[in-house]
């Protein structure tokens, strides 16, 4: 399957962009120290509010922090929040959705009740309240909050899908043969859901990155952490727009947009693999098909002539 | 979001904007901007609550314009007390009795004359309803003396408590006695001030000038308070929608004033106290004077002030601003600011057996991770705390963890003693006594967990306690000075808290419509958004002739 996915240019570009950010996330502090020779948090009182120049390629903040160094280091917390939130959110969605859909009856009633409860909860204000209550909210805490409050919609989708798969011929047949429930779930039902789950996961990543930025923008973050969200928040708080310091908020904003695009592109590719109908529309396939058709037509034509 | 939902949401938003616009213009469409004085209301959740005693954070502004106080604090001139609704006052019985004389010729906005009876009624309300003043009042009795005098009685000599009366707002007895002062929101306030409430919406309240104000009519017909966040207020100041906002503006001298120096002004005068660092003095390492000194010595206050760039200057060692308290400060400390002294700071730590390892304070195998709380409602405090942390990292190798908290929880948390160190308002401009009383009077110390009304670090020095008690027992200036000098010595040598940069009386001004603003050196009053200083300032302003 891996090779099939990589055949799409969208996936290749998406993965490449994502890889760049992943590298920044993993080696960010090292890159800052070794290549730029800077600490993202260090204040430089002699270089306050500078526009981009040869010393500071993306300029400096109003306390003299290097924006480029912050963008690189900021990738770590932003992506970390995105990944952890996506893992938690997707796992909970699978746990609740698939279990409820497969077992039905009482189990479904209980799990579906919980799911519905989380759907109607006013998630955003609740997130604010919880995040405000937990002081010194680091990236992991923020990710936990986002993940725990953000799984319910996905669970409903998976439940509905599982319910249809449960009664399909191939599942019923295997059930009649006496397959164990665990095997039915993991071998018959779950693989059919992989497209949904991967889309959900990728959506969860960008959702997490955006939610982190949103919470940071509203002032809910640890003042010690540097993420794209806290960068935008600091810029807003210190009037970067009013003062014309565009270099302070545009780079982190673009990074968030780039991550969103990358994840979207990867998702297109996975969609095509998971859903054969999309794949058939691909140009390569179309070309191949039309060539075969032409050849067949030519052969029939010559046969008819003979 | 589907397209239909999106369109619906967008439509709703547009209607909401429209309505908001209507509401705003509806109340002022017949009012010329040049007839209006516009000042920022920083409370963006305005509630129609004009109860002068309401402890709620969301009571709308009326102080000065509707309700007035007994006495006025002259913040620019050594924090002296001046007459306002009380024309005179006198201490007797060794400072245990304070008698006010009611000013003659003052009327409420419904035409009723204000008498000593109203003052009596006002002053006894907090005694009857303790819940109206959470921090309590110092006096224990109120009595009428003759027809035009009211006396407060205290259990102990209380010469230093006059300044508390700065916050008393006199209400009309004939209206209030029919209401429950604890629950009443007083939607249509009647007071002695120069205006009456004209209109209220959650976006803005408008006051209209009234005839017959005892201090003389205001030059403008309307005073309005639009509600906005600090960020929005800055745009409104640039646009001329606001004449005055009492906010800090880092970088205003670069990004605001130069846009048009004839229009835009930013020159906040000192408030008397400082923004500094409070320690939790009950536990190590902060109960060790050497560690406190080291923290103070490792700050380059000039750098802090320069990076903040909002007019806050390095604070003087005594925590009394020389520009206000000059006559009160011991000669050896006048004009003195603690300079950066890295070697000195390290020496202090060494002397007491402390070292810094991996960013933490270590002594006898015990490690301490320093964490500093600050209130994240103030944009300037983000910069100030970041610079402080940077200084300690650079000069001592100390890693200080920052904890940002909203004001709703920050002040109670620190006052209840649950903190390590905190960025804090230290001292004030109300008097030398009040300044030290509020930040370090052991008499205010309560056990950890209880919310104190001052002295959050729980400073427990007997000498401080007796000096402050001594000040309460006299109004003899030379004695007060002598006691004050000894207190200053304690502040400088024992460092119960660290004065960092000056606290300022914030004001950002746009003089497109009004001119003759108070100049910080020669004027009688400060530029204020409430209280007697607002009234004095409004009376002095002159209309700018618009072309």
Short mmCIF file of N, CA, C and O in Angstrom, two decimals, chain A residues 3 52 94 112 114 121 214 266:
data_model
loop_
_atom_site.label_atom_id
_atom_site.label_comp_id
_atom_site.label_asym_id
_atom_site.label_seq_id
_atom_site.Cartn_x
_atom_site.Cartn_y
_atom_site.Cartn_z
N UNK A 3 3.75 1.92 -1.32
CA UNK A 3 4.24 2.29 -2.65
C UNK A 3 3.13 2.92 -3.48
O UNK A 3 3.35 3.89 -4.20
N UNK A 52 13.35 42.23 9.17
CA UNK A 52 14.30 41.23 8.67
C UNK A 52 15.58 41.86 8.10
O UNK A 52 15.52 42.84 7.37
N UNK A 94 -12.20 5.55 17.95
CA UNK A 94 -12.25 4.13 17.55
C UNK A 94 -12.86 3.31 18.69
O UNK A 94 -13.77 2.51 18.49
N UNK A 112 -23.02 5.21 23.10
CA UNK A 112 -23.56 6.26 22.25
C UNK A 112 -24.06 7.44 23.08
O UNK A 112 -23.95 8.59 22.68
N UNK A 114 -22.70 8.43 25.90
CA UNK A 114 -21.50 9.21 26.26
C UNK A 114 -21.06 10.06 25.07
O UNK A 114 -20.75 11.25 25.19
N UNK A 121 -21.63 18.94 24.37
CA UNK A 121 -20.90 19.79 25.32
C UNK A 121 -20.39 21.02 24.59
O UNK A 121 -19.93 20.91 23.45
N UNK A 214 -5.10 28.65 18.78
CA UNK A 214 -6.25 29.40 19.25
C UNK A 214 -6.20 29.63 20.75
O UNK A 214 -6.41 30.74 21.23
N UNK A 266 -1.61 14.83 1.89
CA UNK A 266 -1.41 13.42 2.25
C UNK A 266 -2.76 12.71 2.28
O UNK A 266 -2.93 11.60 1.80
#
